[in-house]
Coordinates of C-alpha atoms in Angstrom, one line a residue:
M25 CA -38.4 -20.7 72.2
S26 CA -40.3 -20.8 75.4
P27 CA -41.9 -17.4 76.3
R28 CA -40.7 -15.4 79.3
P29 CA -43.4 -15.5 82.0
R30 CA -45.0 -12.1 82.7
I31 CA -48.0 -12.9 84.7
A32 CA -49.5 -12.1 88.0
S33 CA -52.2 -14.8 87.9
I34 CA -53.1 -17.6 85.5
S35 CA -56.5 -17.3 83.7
V36 CA -57.6 -18.5 80.3
A37 CA -56.9 -15.1 78.8
S38 CA -53.5 -14.5 80.4
A39 CA -52.4 -18.1 79.5
T40 CA -53.1 -17.4 75.9
V41 CA -51.0 -14.3 76.0
I42 CA -47.9 -15.8 77.5
G43 CA -48.2 -19.2 75.7
L44 CA -49.0 -21.3 78.7
T45 CA -51.3 -24.3 78.3
L46 CA -54.1 -24.6 80.9
A47 CA -54.6 -28.3 81.3
M48 CA -58.0 -29.9 81.6
G49 CA -59.1 -29.5 85.2
V50 CA -60.8 -32.9 85.3
A51 CA -59.3 -35.8 87.4
P52 CA -59.5 -39.4 86.1
S53 CA -61.0 -42.2 88.2
A54 CA -58.8 -44.9 89.5
T55 CA -58.3 -48.6 89.9
A56 CA -59.0 -49.9 93.4
E57 CA -55.6 -51.5 94.1
P58 CA -54.4 -49.5 97.2
C59 CA -57.8 -49.4 98.8
T60 CA -57.4 -52.8 100.6
G61 CA -55.8 -51.8 103.8
A62 CA -56.3 -49.7 106.9
A63 CA -58.0 -46.8 105.2
A64 CA -60.4 -48.9 103.1
A65 CA -63.1 -48.8 105.7
V66 CA -62.7 -45.1 106.6
Q67 CA -65.9 -43.3 105.7
P68 CA -65.9 -39.6 104.4
P69 CA -67.8 -37.0 106.3
A70 CA -71.3 -36.2 105.1
A71 CA -69.9 -33.1 103.3
P72 CA -68.0 -32.0 101.3
N73 CA -66.0 -35.2 100.6
T74 CA -68.9 -37.4 99.4
E75 CA -68.5 -36.2 95.8
A76 CA -66.3 -38.4 93.7
T77 CA -63.8 -36.8 91.5
P78 CA -65.1 -37.1 87.9
A79 CA -63.8 -39.6 85.4
L80 CA -62.0 -38.5 82.2
P81 CA -64.5 -38.2 79.4
G82 CA -64.1 -40.2 76.2
G83 CA -62.5 -43.4 77.5
P84 CA -62.1 -46.0 80.3
P85 CA -60.7 -45.0 83.7
V86 CA -57.0 -44.9 84.1
G87 CA -55.4 -45.6 87.4
H88 CA -52.3 -46.1 89.5
R89 CA -49.3 -48.3 88.9
P90 CA -50.1 -52.0 88.5
R91 CA -49.3 -54.6 91.1
N92 CA -45.6 -55.2 91.7
A93 CA -44.7 -52.0 89.8
N94 CA -42.3 -51.0 92.6
E95 CA -39.5 -53.6 92.9
G96 CA -42.0 -56.4 93.4
A97 CA -43.2 -54.9 96.7
P98 CA -46.5 -56.2 98.0
L99 CA -49.9 -54.6 97.2
P100 CA -50.1 -51.3 99.2
R101 CA -51.6 -51.5 102.6
L102 CA -52.4 -47.9 103.3
G103 CA -50.5 -46.3 106.1
R104 CA -49.2 -49.4 107.8
L105 CA -45.6 -50.3 108.6
P106 CA -44.9 -54.0 108.9
A107 CA -45.3 -55.4 112.4
E108 CA -41.6 -56.0 113.0
I109 CA -41.0 -52.3 112.4
L110 CA -43.9 -51.1 114.5
N111 CA -42.6 -53.3 117.3
S112 CA -39.2 -51.8 117.2
V113 CA -39.7 -48.2 116.1
S114 CA -41.6 -45.7 118.2
S115 CA -43.1 -42.5 117.0
D116 CA -40.3 -40.6 118.8
S117 CA -37.5 -40.8 116.2
A118 CA -36.2 -44.2 117.3
T119 CA -33.3 -45.5 115.3
V120 CA -34.3 -48.0 112.5
E121 CA -32.0 -50.9 113.1
Q122 CA -31.8 -54.6 112.5
Q123 CA -29.5 -57.0 114.2
A124 CA -26.4 -57.6 112.1
G125 CA -26.7 -60.6 109.9
V126 CA -30.4 -61.0 110.5
R127 CA -32.9 -60.1 107.8
P128 CA -36.3 -59.0 108.9
A129 CA -38.9 -61.8 109.1
P130 CA -41.6 -61.6 106.4
A131 CA -44.9 -60.2 107.5
P132 CA -47.7 -62.7 107.8
P133 CA -50.0 -62.9 104.7
A134 CA -53.0 -60.6 104.8
A135 CA -56.4 -62.2 105.4
D136 CA -57.4 -61.9 101.8
Q137 CA -54.2 -63.4 100.5
P138 CA -53.3 -67.1 100.4
A139 CA -50.4 -68.3 102.5
A140 CA -47.3 -69.2 100.7
Q141 CA -46.7 -72.9 99.9
E142 CA -44.3 -74.7 102.2
V143 CA -40.8 -74.8 100.7
T144 CA -39.3 -78.3 100.9
A145 CA -36.0 -77.7 99.3
A146 CA -33.2 -76.2 101.3
S147 CA -32.7 -72.5 100.6
P148 CA -29.2 -70.9 100.5
P149 CA -28.5 -68.6 103.4
D150 CA -29.1 -64.9 103.0
P151 CA -25.9 -62.9 102.4
P152 CA -24.8 -60.8 105.3
P153 CA -26.1 -57.2 105.1
P154 CA -23.8 -54.2 104.6
P155 CA -22.6 -52.4 107.7
A156 CA -25.4 -50.6 109.5
P157 CA -25.5 -46.9 108.6
P158 CA -25.0 -44.7 111.6
G159 CA -27.3 -41.9 112.6
T160 CA -30.4 -42.6 110.4
T161 CA -33.8 -42.5 112.2
L162 CA -37.4 -42.6 111.3
V163 CA -39.2 -39.5 112.5
G164 CA -42.8 -40.1 111.5
W165 CA -45.5 -40.3 108.9
V166 CA -46.1 -37.2 106.7
T167 CA -49.2 -38.6 105.0
G168 CA -51.7 -41.3 105.6
P169 CA -53.9 -42.8 108.4
E170 CA -51.1 -42.8 111.0
S171 CA -49.8 -39.3 110.3
P172 CA -50.4 -36.6 112.9
N173 CA -51.3 -34.4 109.9
N174 CA -54.6 -36.3 109.6
T175 CA -54.4 -36.1 105.9
I176 CA -57.5 -38.1 105.4
G177 CA -59.8 -35.8 107.4
R178 CA -58.2 -32.5 106.4
F179 CA -57.2 -33.2 102.7
A180 CA -59.0 -36.4 101.7
I181 CA -55.6 -38.1 101.2
T182 CA -55.4 -41.7 102.3
G183 CA -52.4 -42.7 100.2
T184 CA -49.8 -40.9 98.1
D185 CA -46.1 -40.8 97.4
L186 CA -43.0 -38.7 96.7
G187 CA -43.3 -35.4 98.7
I188 CA -40.8 -33.4 96.7
M189 CA -39.7 -30.4 98.8
W190 CA -38.5 -26.9 97.9
D191 CA -38.3 -23.4 99.4
N192 CA -40.9 -21.1 97.9
G193 CA -38.5 -18.1 97.9
D194 CA -41.0 -15.7 99.3
P195 CA -39.4 -13.3 101.8
A196 CA -42.8 -12.2 103.1
N197 CA -44.0 -15.7 103.9
R198 CA -41.3 -18.3 103.6
Q199 CA -42.6 -21.8 103.2
V200 CA -41.6 -25.3 102.0
L201 CA -43.8 -26.7 99.3
M202 CA -44.3 -30.4 98.9
A203 CA -45.5 -32.0 95.6
F204 CA -46.9 -35.5 95.7
G205 CA -47.6 -38.1 93.0
D206 CA -50.7 -40.2 92.4
T207 CA -53.0 -39.5 95.3
Y208 CA -56.0 -41.5 96.7
G209 CA -58.8 -40.1 98.8
Y210 CA -61.6 -42.0 100.5
C211 CA -61.6 -45.5 99.2
S212 CA -65.4 -45.9 99.7
V213 CA -66.2 -43.0 97.3
R214 CA -66.7 -43.8 93.6
G215 CA -63.4 -43.2 91.9
Q216 CA -61.7 -43.1 95.3
Q217 CA -61.0 -39.4 94.7
W218 CA -57.9 -40.2 92.8
R219 CA -55.7 -37.3 91.6
Y220 CA -52.7 -37.2 89.4
N221 CA -50.8 -35.0 92.0
T222 CA -51.3 -32.8 95.0
L223 CA -49.5 -30.1 97.0
F224 CA -48.9 -29.2 100.6
R225 CA -47.4 -26.1 102.1
T226 CA -45.6 -25.8 105.5
Q227 CA -43.6 -23.4 107.7
D228 CA -42.5 -26.2 110.0
G229 CA -38.8 -26.0 110.6
A230 CA -38.6 -28.0 113.8
L231 CA -39.5 -31.4 112.2
S232 CA -39.5 -33.1 115.7
K233 CA -42.3 -35.5 114.9
T234 CA -42.9 -35.0 111.2
V235 CA -43.4 -32.2 108.7
A236 CA -46.5 -30.4 110.2
V237 CA -49.0 -29.1 107.6
P238 CA -51.6 -26.4 108.5
D239 CA -55.2 -26.5 107.5
G240 CA -56.1 -25.8 103.9
I241 CA -58.3 -22.8 103.1
L242 CA -60.1 -22.3 99.9
A243 CA -58.4 -19.8 97.5
N244 CA -55.7 -19.0 100.1
R245 CA -52.2 -19.2 98.5
Y246 CA -50.5 -19.7 101.8
S247 CA -52.7 -22.3 103.4
G248 CA -51.7 -25.9 104.0
S249 CA -52.9 -27.1 100.5
P250 CA -54.7 -25.8 97.4
L251 CA -58.3 -27.1 97.7
W252 CA -61.1 -28.1 95.4
A253 CA -63.5 -27.9 98.3
P254 CA -63.1 -27.8 102.1
G255 CA -61.3 -30.9 103.1
L256 CA -60.3 -31.9 99.6
S257 CA -56.9 -31.1 98.1
K258 CA -57.0 -30.5 94.4
Q259 CA -55.0 -31.9 91.6
I260 CA -52.5 -29.1 90.8
I261 CA -51.1 -30.1 87.3
N262 CA -53.7 -31.5 84.9
S263 CA -53.4 -33.4 81.7
T264 CA -52.5 -31.3 78.6
K265 CA -53.8 -33.9 76.2
W266 CA -50.6 -33.7 74.2
A267 CA -50.0 -37.4 74.3
P268 CA -52.7 -39.9 73.2
N269 CA -51.9 -42.4 75.9
E270 CA -51.3 -40.9 79.4
K271 CA -51.6 -42.7 82.7
G272 CA -50.1 -40.1 85.0
I273 CA -48.7 -36.6 85.5
I274 CA -46.0 -37.1 88.1
P275 CA -43.9 -34.2 89.6
T276 CA -40.2 -35.0 89.8
A277 CA -38.6 -31.7 91.0
G278 CA -39.6 -28.3 92.2
I279 CA -37.8 -24.9 92.6
A280 CA -38.7 -21.2 93.1
A281 CA -37.1 -18.5 90.8
G282 CA -38.1 -14.9 90.2
G283 CA -41.1 -15.1 92.5
K284 CA -42.7 -18.1 90.7
Q285 CA -42.8 -21.8 91.5
Y286 CA -41.6 -24.3 88.8
V287 CA -42.3 -28.0 88.8
N288 CA -40.7 -30.5 86.4
F289 CA -43.1 -33.3 85.7
M290 CA -43.3 -36.4 83.6
S291 CA -46.2 -37.6 81.5
I292 CA -46.5 -41.4 82.0
K293 CA -47.2 -43.5 78.9
N294 CA -47.2 -46.8 80.7
W295 CA -46.4 -48.2 84.1
D296 CA -44.3 -51.3 83.4
A297 CA -42.9 -53.3 86.3
D298 CA -40.0 -53.6 88.7
G299 CA -39.1 -50.0 88.9
R300 CA -39.6 -49.4 85.1
W301 CA -42.0 -47.1 83.4
T302 CA -42.3 -45.4 80.0
T303 CA -42.8 -41.6 79.6
N304 CA -44.3 -39.6 76.8
F305 CA -42.4 -36.4 77.8
S306 CA -41.3 -34.2 80.6
A307 CA -42.2 -30.5 80.9
I308 CA -42.2 -27.5 83.2
A309 CA -45.3 -26.2 85.0
V310 CA -45.3 -22.7 86.5
S311 CA -47.4 -21.1 89.3
P312 CA -47.3 -17.3 90.0
D313 CA -49.3 -17.6 93.2
N314 CA -47.4 -20.0 95.5
G315 CA -48.9 -23.2 94.0
E316 CA -52.5 -22.2 93.9
H317 CA -52.9 -22.2 90.1
W318 CA -50.6 -23.8 87.5
G319 CA -50.0 -23.6 83.7
V320 CA -47.6 -25.6 81.5
Y321 CA -45.1 -24.1 79.0
P322 CA -45.5 -25.9 75.6
G323 CA -42.0 -24.9 74.7
S324 CA -40.6 -26.8 77.7
V325 CA -41.7 -30.2 76.5
R326 CA -38.9 -32.9 76.2
A327 CA -40.3 -35.7 74.1
A328 CA -38.9 -39.1 75.1
R329 CA -38.9 -40.3 71.5
E330 CA -40.0 -39.4 68.0
G331 CA -43.7 -39.3 67.3
D332 CA -45.1 -39.6 70.8
V333 CA -46.1 -36.0 71.3
S334 CA -47.9 -34.1 68.6
G335 CA -46.3 -30.8 67.9
A336 CA -43.2 -31.5 69.9
K337 CA -40.0 -32.2 68.1
Y338 CA -37.8 -35.0 69.6
V339 CA -34.3 -33.8 70.4
P340 CA -31.7 -36.6 70.9
G341 CA -30.6 -36.6 74.5
N342 CA -34.0 -35.5 75.9
E343 CA -34.8 -39.1 76.8
N344 CA -32.1 -38.6 79.6
F345 CA -34.0 -35.7 81.1
Q346 CA -37.4 -37.3 81.7
Q347 CA -37.0 -37.0 85.5
G348 CA -35.3 -34.1 87.2
A349 CA -33.7 -32.8 90.4
F350 CA -33.3 -29.1 90.7
L351 CA -30.2 -27.8 92.6
K352 CA -29.6 -24.3 94.0
P353 CA -25.9 -23.7 93.9
G354 CA -23.4 -22.5 96.6
P355 CA -22.4 -18.9 97.0
G356 CA -21.4 -16.9 94.0
D357 CA -22.9 -19.1 91.3
P358 CA -25.4 -17.4 89.1
Y359 CA -26.9 -20.6 87.6
L360 CA -29.5 -23.1 88.6
Y361 CA -28.8 -26.7 87.9
T362 CA -31.0 -29.6 87.0
F363 CA -30.1 -33.3 87.0
G364 CA -31.8 -35.6 84.5
T365 CA -32.4 -39.3 84.4
P366 CA -34.3 -41.5 82.0
S367 CA -37.7 -42.8 82.9
G368 CA -37.7 -45.5 85.6
R369 CA -35.0 -46.3 88.1
G370 CA -32.3 -48.0 85.9
G371 CA -30.6 -45.1 84.2
A372 CA -27.6 -42.8 85.0
A373 CA -27.8 -39.1 85.9
Y374 CA -26.8 -36.2 83.7
I375 CA -26.7 -32.5 84.5
A376 CA -27.6 -29.2 82.9
R377 CA -27.4 -25.5 84.0
I378 CA -29.6 -22.5 83.3
P379 CA -29.8 -18.8 84.1
Q380 CA -32.1 -18.4 87.1
G381 CA -34.7 -16.5 85.1
A382 CA -34.9 -19.1 82.3
V383 CA -36.2 -22.3 83.9
P384 CA -38.8 -23.1 81.2
D385 CA -36.7 -22.2 78.2
P386 CA -34.8 -25.3 76.8
N387 CA -32.8 -23.0 74.4
R388 CA -31.1 -21.5 77.5
Y389 CA -29.9 -24.8 78.9
E390 CA -26.2 -25.9 78.9
Y391 CA -25.2 -29.5 79.3
W392 CA -22.1 -30.8 81.0
N393 CA -19.7 -32.8 78.8
A394 CA -16.9 -34.3 80.8
A395 CA -14.9 -35.3 77.7
Q396 CA -14.7 -31.7 76.6
N397 CA -14.6 -30.4 80.2
T398 CA -17.2 -27.7 79.2
W399 CA -20.9 -26.8 79.2
V400 CA -22.4 -27.3 75.8
P401 CA -25.4 -25.0 75.0
R402 CA -28.8 -26.3 73.6
D403 CA -27.6 -29.9 73.0
P404 CA -28.9 -32.5 75.5
G405 CA -27.2 -35.2 73.5
A406 CA -23.9 -33.7 74.5
A407 CA -24.5 -34.4 78.2
T408 CA -22.3 -37.1 79.7
V409 CA -22.9 -39.2 82.8
V410 CA -22.1 -37.6 86.1
I411 CA -23.5 -40.4 88.3
P412 CA -23.6 -43.9 87.0
G413 CA -26.8 -45.9 87.2
P414 CA -28.9 -47.3 88.5
V415 CA -30.2 -44.0 89.9
G416 CA -33.8 -43.8 91.3
E417 CA -35.7 -40.7 92.1
M418 CA -33.1 -38.2 93.3
S419 CA -32.8 -34.9 95.1
A420 CA -29.8 -32.5 95.5
Q421 CA -28.5 -29.6 97.6
Y422 CA -25.5 -27.6 98.5
N423 CA -24.7 -28.7 102.1
T424 CA -23.2 -25.9 104.2
Y425 CA -21.8 -28.3 106.8
L426 CA -19.9 -30.4 104.2
K427 CA -19.3 -27.5 101.9
Q428 CA -20.0 -30.0 99.2
Y429 CA -22.8 -30.8 96.8
L430 CA -24.9 -33.6 98.1
V431 CA -27.3 -35.9 96.2
L432 CA -29.7 -38.6 97.6
Y433 CA -31.3 -41.4 95.6
C434 CA -32.0 -45.2 95.7
N435 CA -29.5 -47.4 94.1
G436 CA -29.8 -50.8 92.4
A437 CA -30.2 -52.5 95.7
N438 CA -33.0 -50.0 96.5
D439 CA -31.0 -48.6 99.4
V440 CA -31.0 -44.9 100.1
V441 CA -27.5 -43.6 99.3
A442 CA -25.7 -40.3 99.2
R443 CA -22.9 -39.0 97.1
M444 CA -20.9 -35.8 97.5
A445 CA -18.9 -33.6 95.1
P446 CA -17.0 -30.3 95.1
A447 CA -19.0 -28.9 92.1
P448 CA -22.5 -29.6 90.7
Q449 CA -21.1 -31.6 87.8
G450 CA -18.8 -33.6 90.0
P451 CA -16.7 -35.6 90.3
Y452 CA -19.0 -37.4 92.7
G453 CA -17.5 -39.7 95.4
P454 CA -18.7 -43.2 96.2
E455 CA -22.1 -44.1 97.5
Q456 CA -22.6 -43.6 101.2
L457 CA -25.3 -45.9 102.7
L458 CA -28.1 -44.1 104.6
V459 CA -31.0 -46.6 104.7
R460 CA -30.9 -50.3 103.8
S461 CA -33.9 -51.5 101.9
W462 CA -34.4 -54.4 104.2
D463 CA -34.4 -52.2 107.3
I464 CA -37.8 -51.0 106.2
P465 CA -39.5 -53.8 104.2
G466 CA -42.1 -53.0 101.7
G467 CA -40.3 -51.0 99.0
I468 CA -38.7 -47.7 99.9
Y469 CA -38.0 -45.1 97.2
A470 CA -37.8 -41.4 96.4
P471 CA -35.6 -39.7 99.2
F472 CA -36.3 -36.0 98.8
L473 CA -34.2 -33.6 100.9
H474 CA -35.8 -30.9 103.0
P475 CA -34.5 -27.6 101.7
W476 CA -34.0 -26.1 105.1
S477 CA -31.8 -28.9 106.5
T478 CA -28.5 -28.1 104.8
G479 CA -26.2 -28.7 107.8
K480 CA -25.1 -31.6 109.8
E481 CA -28.7 -32.8 110.3
L482 CA -30.4 -34.0 107.1
Y483 CA -34.2 -34.5 106.9
F484 CA -35.7 -36.1 103.9
N485 CA -39.1 -37.6 102.8
L486 CA -39.1 -41.2 101.9
S487 CA -41.9 -43.2 100.3
L488 CA -42.9 -46.7 101.4
W489 CA -44.7 -48.7 98.7
S490 CA -46.3 -51.3 101.0
A491 CA -48.0 -48.4 102.9
Y492 CA -48.3 -46.1 99.9
N493 CA -47.5 -43.1 102.0
V494 CA -44.6 -40.7 102.8
M495 CA -42.5 -40.7 106.0
L496 CA -39.9 -38.3 107.2
M497 CA -36.4 -39.5 107.9
R498 CA -33.4 -37.9 109.7
T499 CA -29.7 -38.5 109.2
V500 CA -26.9 -37.0 111.3
L501 CA -23.8 -36.6 109.2
P502 CA -20.5 -37.6 110.8

């Protein structure tokens, strides 16, 4: 049984008392794959960003996802939208549109890539695209070389993804926290300042150009980012060393409860290809100080299979909760909810509920079983599908305008879609198209809702693989 958190701060001594594991605070080095684009030539200032993040001891470097690991998208070109998008989309929330029946022209090959061979055989015509989704616009970059946040100069972040958002629940200093996945710094520095994950904080509710992030300040729990040094965002959740083969610690969901911040993360065993990866386990990390310091609950570990995690028993059904999406309910509901999907982007979605004070305790979870029309305690294997696959990275909220539960994810066509339901467990209606994958070439994924946009206007972060950065999108509901 997972211990109840009773901490004001996380130190080695207090972690031992409450049963938290303090992960090793050493970042691995990285492969050089994304450092071939616009940010590759950017040089760090003389200090403090000239120090490379150290490599993991006792083994070769591990790095980011391999080439073509995101739906066959091209090698990342940091911070750059394709030319056809830049020519048609301004920085002032212009609508992302393509002429009906016309697919965007492919971008010309980069200078370091050979041109494609001429095709002599006639190719079948492209199928017509689905109807254009109304009301979806590109607001601007949240991260990267072209972001007004200047994430390179202020946080040593040239490339990253995800940007999971949640309200910190602090009545004295209300903020939105944003958790990112694999993060690159200055490409010219040894190891490229690669980090498993990073975190931003913001109070921006206007969102007129992007999500504005204030400066980071060392040891300041409300500043723009937790820092290792001035100008260098730190890795917030480190490796626990519970799995012998680990290539990533990736946040998948975040929520505030009882004055603490909780992040569901997945331990990556292997990056496969085409939207597929293999996890060792998922688990819950907790921060008592608004994301400044983190510990991991050993009792929260959900092993994906038998034998991968020493000391963690495999429970059938936990393979379907390797990635998560927390959901705060509508009025009068005392529970929190969490969706689960298997590793990768091909699986269906399931759902569980928990008392709001028991996020890290798997013995308190109840799983929705549609056949029995009930919540089944402590048995993830009893969970039945609530949203059929393929479901990519997802986010969820109760929408006050719709008075419905709303989920966003990328489907099998890699389009951003929404579904709605009268209850967290469904039934969910058909997919509603928000962004077509070919409207923004380069591999879009991970639409994460802004927790303060619960009305007619929806704002959500969206990652673009070819740029390997995060952009803010806006949708106006009909």
